[in-house]
Amino acid sequence: MSSSDPIPSAPPSPLRRVALFGGAALLATAAGAWFALQRRPGTTTASADAAAVLWSQSFDTPQGGVLHAADWRGKPLVLNFWATWCAPCVREFPQLERFHREFGPKGWQTVGLAIDGPTPVREFLQKLPVSFAIGLAGLSGTELAKQLGNERGGLPFTVVLDAEGRVLQRKLGETSFDELAGWARAAGA
């Protein structure tokens, strides 16, 4: 055997394999936890520019009127992005209605922005009428939702803003009355 021939080595022991696998799993778990903490709901890093963009918007209503977002300033706001074809959106609508009825008298506003056309929204609201404001955001509403923190662009997406327009909470996915009420109470309602 020459000096340049590789020296055969023994295969890794089962204990060494477990240690290597465990270390890799621990590293992956730590990385996942770090990313989850960066994306958790709560006060967000959505910029003041995003709120300024929101306040500059106007939305047609299914009834033919216009909603001006600037009119929402000065009161806390639950802003929900939804669509008629989105099953979780449809399921949470009664929860939003209940929140509006119970917290509206306490100064809270509830607004639903439909990522949809006027005809399906009108037909939907005939079957499931609500007393809170509905605006037609269309597909451009997904861009507004992204600016407010919806990085994935999914629905439903709910944003809670305080009276000064700061984002307090955001949630991608179906919400409940209890969750909405908890956020409102945490904000001082």
PDB file of C-alpha atoms in Angstrom, residues 58-167:
ATOM      1  CA  SER A  58     -62.015  55.127  -1.786  1.00  0.00           C
ATOM      2  CA  PHE A  59     -64.131  52.052  -2.462  1.00  0.00           C
ATOM      3  CA  ASP A  60     -67.397  51.667  -4.314  1.00  0.00           C
ATOM      4  CA  THR A  61     -70.122  49.952  -2.321  1.00  0.00           C
ATOM      5  CA  PRO A  62     -72.359  47.168  -3.615  1.00  0.00           C
ATOM      6  CA  GLN A  63     -75.301  49.591  -3.390  1.00  0.00           C
ATOM      7  CA  GLY A  64     -73.608  52.166  -5.650  1.00  0.00           C
ATOM      8  CA  GLY A  65     -72.239  54.533  -3.014  1.00  0.00           C
ATOM      9  CA  VAL A  66     -68.645  55.284  -2.082  1.00  0.00           C
ATOM     10  CA  LEU A  67     -66.688  54.564   1.101  1.00  0.00           C
ATOM     11  CA  HIS A  68     -63.833  56.968   1.820  1.00  0.00           C
ATOM     12  CA  ALA A  69     -61.218  55.376   4.053  1.00  0.00           C
ATOM     13  CA  ALA A  70     -60.269  58.820   5.376  1.00  0.00           C
ATOM     14  CA  ASP A  71     -63.664  58.814   7.126  1.00  0.00           C
ATOM     15  CA  TRP A  72     -62.495  55.858   9.228  1.00  0.00           C
ATOM     16  CA  ARG A  73     -59.679  57.845  10.848  1.00  0.00           C
ATOM     17  CA  GLY A  74     -59.984  58.737  14.503  1.00  0.00           C
ATOM     18  CA  LYS A  75     -61.769  55.556  15.614  1.00  0.00           C
ATOM     19  CA  PRO A  76     -60.471  52.020  16.052  1.00  0.00           C
ATOM     20  CA  LEU A  77     -61.101  49.845  13.021  1.00  0.00           C
ATOM     21  CA  VAL A  78     -61.440  46.160  12.166  1.00  0.00           C
ATOM     22  CA  LEU A  79     -60.684  45.868   8.459  1.00  0.00           C
ATOM     23  CA  ASN A  80     -61.449  42.504   6.888  1.00  0.00           C
ATOM     24  CA  PHE A  81     -60.379  41.471   3.381  1.00  0.00           C
ATOM     25  CA  TRP A  82     -62.676  38.743   2.036  1.00  0.00           C
ATOM     26  CA  ALA A  83     -64.275  37.217  -1.050  1.00  0.00           C
ATOM     27  CA  THR A  84     -67.583  35.504  -1.780  1.00  0.00           C
ATOM     28  CA  TRP A  85     -65.780  32.381  -3.063  1.00  0.00           C
ATOM     29  CA  CYS A  86     -63.632  32.037   0.085  1.00  0.00           C
ATOM     30  CA  ALA A  87     -65.204  29.455   2.452  1.00  0.00           C
ATOM     31  CA  PRO A  88     -63.399  30.681   5.625  1.00  0.00           C
ATOM     32  CA  CYS A  89     -64.446  34.251   4.737  1.00  0.00           C
ATOM     33  CA  VAL A  90     -68.082  33.191   4.511  1.00  0.00           C
ATOM     34  CA  ARG A  91     -67.862  31.270   7.807  1.00  0.00           C
ATOM     35  CA  GLU A  92     -66.427  34.250   9.698  1.00  0.00           C
ATOM     36  CA  PHE A  93     -68.980  36.795   8.412  1.00  0.00           C
ATOM     37  CA  PRO A  94     -71.456  36.173  11.284  1.00  0.00           C
ATOM     38  CA  GLN A  95     -68.543  36.649  13.720  1.00  0.00           C
ATOM     39  CA  LEU A  96     -67.733  40.041  12.179  1.00  0.00           C
ATOM     40  CA  GLU A  97     -71.415  41.012  12.300  1.00  0.00           C
ATOM     41  CA  ARG A  98     -71.627  40.087  15.984  1.00  0.00           C
ATOM     42  CA  PHE A  99     -68.469  42.085  16.712  1.00  0.00           C
ATOM     43  CA  HIS A 100     -69.895  45.090  14.857  1.00  0.00           C
ATOM     44  CA  ARG A 101     -73.185  44.950  16.774  1.00  0.00           C
ATOM     45  CA  GLU A 102     -71.489  44.621  20.188  1.00  0.00           C
ATOM     46  CA  PHE A 103     -68.474  46.905  19.730  1.00  0.00           C
ATOM     47  CA  GLY A 104     -69.861  49.469  17.269  1.00  0.00           C
ATOM     48  CA  PRO A 105     -71.642  51.280  20.134  1.00  0.00           C
ATOM     49  CA  LYS A 106     -68.247  51.418  21.900  1.00  0.00           C
ATOM     50  CA  GLY A 107     -66.727  53.325  18.972  1.00  0.00           C
ATOM     51  CA  TRP A 108     -65.333  50.446  16.917  1.00  0.00           C
ATOM     52  CA  GLN A 109     -65.780  50.427  13.168  1.00  0.00           C
ATOM     53  CA  THR A 110     -65.993  47.244  11.110  1.00  0.00           C
ATOM     54  CA  VAL A 111     -65.365  47.325   7.368  1.00  0.00           C
ATOM     55  CA  GLY A 112     -65.279  44.428   4.926  1.00  0.00           C
ATOM     56  CA  LEU A 113     -63.312  44.940   1.708  1.00  0.00           C
ATOM     57  CA  ALA A 114     -64.350  42.445  -0.943  1.00  0.00           C
ATOM     58  CA  ILE A 115     -61.711  41.114  -3.316  1.00  0.00           C
ATOM     59  CA  ASP A 116     -64.553  40.479  -5.708  1.00  0.00           C
ATOM     60  CA  GLY A 117     -66.829  42.071  -8.277  1.00  0.00           C
ATOM     61  CA  PRO A 118     -70.048  43.935  -7.464  1.00  0.00           C
ATOM     62  CA  THR A 119     -72.521  41.326  -8.744  1.00  0.00           C
ATOM     63  CA  PRO A 120     -71.301  38.377  -6.632  1.00  0.00           C
ATOM     64  CA  VAL A 121     -71.037  40.647  -3.579  1.00  0.00           C
ATOM     65  CA  ARG A 122     -74.594  41.965  -4.017  1.00  0.00           C
ATOM     66  CA  GLU A 123     -75.907  38.401  -4.426  1.00  0.00           C
ATOM     67  CA  PHE A 124     -73.946  37.262  -1.360  1.00  0.00           C
ATOM     68  CA  LEU A 125     -75.250  40.129   0.791  1.00  0.00           C
ATOM     69  CA  GLN A 126     -78.837  39.343  -0.225  1.00  0.00           C
ATOM     70  CA  LYS A 127     -78.367  35.882   1.294  1.00  0.00           C
ATOM     71  CA  LEU A 128     -76.301  37.018   4.293  1.00  0.00           C
ATOM     72  CA  PRO A 129     -76.971  40.698   5.009  1.00  0.00           C
ATOM     73  CA  VAL A 130     -74.682  42.565   7.403  1.00  0.00           C
ATOM     74  CA  SER A 131     -74.940  45.946   9.096  1.00  0.00           C
ATOM     75  CA  PHE A 132     -71.262  46.874   8.789  1.00  0.00           C
ATOM     76  CA  ALA A 133     -69.787  48.711   5.809  1.00  0.00           C
ATOM     77  CA  ILE A 134     -68.775  46.730   2.725  1.00  0.00           C
ATOM     78  CA  GLY A 135     -66.460  48.131   0.068  1.00  0.00           C
ATOM     79  CA  LEU A 136     -65.475  46.692  -3.296  1.00  0.00           C
ATOM     80  CA  ALA A 137     -61.685  46.530  -3.378  1.00  0.00           C
ATOM     81  CA  GLY A 138     -61.410  44.218  -6.380  1.00  0.00           C
ATOM     82  CA  LEU A 139     -58.069  42.629  -7.137  1.00  0.00           C
ATOM     83  CA  SER A 140     -56.236  45.843  -6.209  1.00  0.00           C
ATOM     84  CA  GLY A 141     -57.355  45.116  -2.656  1.00  0.00           C
ATOM     85  CA  THR A 142     -54.811  42.306  -2.470  1.00  0.00           C
ATOM     86  CA  GLU A 143     -52.034  44.871  -2.937  1.00  0.00           C
ATOM     87  CA  LEU A 144     -53.452  47.021  -0.131  1.00  0.00           C
ATOM     88  CA  ALA A 145     -53.674  43.928   2.092  1.00  0.00           C
ATOM     89  CA  LYS A 146     -50.013  43.154   1.339  1.00  0.00           C
ATOM     90  CA  GLN A 147     -49.026  46.696   2.300  1.00  0.00           C
ATOM     91  CA  LEU A 148     -50.864  46.183   5.585  1.00  0.00           C
ATOM     92  CA  GLY A 149     -48.899  43.010   6.341  1.00  0.00           C
ATOM     93  CA  ASN A 150     -50.524  40.175   4.367  1.00  0.00           C
ATOM     94  CA  GLU A 151     -47.291  38.918   2.829  1.00  0.00           C
ATOM     95  CA  ARG A 152     -48.898  35.762   1.423  1.00  0.00           C
ATOM     96  CA  GLY A 153     -51.887  37.477  -0.161  1.00  0.00           C
ATOM     97  CA  GLY A 154     -54.337  34.929   1.286  1.00  0.00           C
ATOM     98  CA  LEU A 155     -57.909  35.380   2.486  1.00  0.00           C
ATOM     99  CA  PRO A 156     -59.501  36.105   4.811  1.00  0.00           C
ATOM    100  CA  PHE A 157     -57.150  38.727   6.210  1.00  0.00           C
ATOM    101  CA  THR A 158     -58.081  40.916   9.160  1.00  0.00           C
ATOM    102  CA  VAL A 159     -56.261  44.032  10.343  1.00  0.00           C
ATOM    103  CA  VAL A 160     -57.023  45.884  13.574  1.00  0.00           C
ATOM    104  CA  LEU A 161     -55.991  49.539  13.675  1.00  0.00           C
ATOM    105  CA  ASP A 162     -56.169  51.916  16.611  1.00  0.00           C
ATOM    106  CA  ALA A 163     -57.683  55.397  16.396  1.00  0.00           C
ATOM    107  CA  GLU A 164     -54.330  56.808  15.249  1.00  0.00           C
ATOM    108  CA  GLY A 165     -54.095  54.292  12.399  1.00  0.00           C
ATOM    109  CA  ARG A 166     -51.416  52.075  13.937  1.00  0.00           C
ATOM    110  CA  VAL A 167     -51.706  48.381  13.124  1.00  0.00           C
TER     111      VAL A 167
END
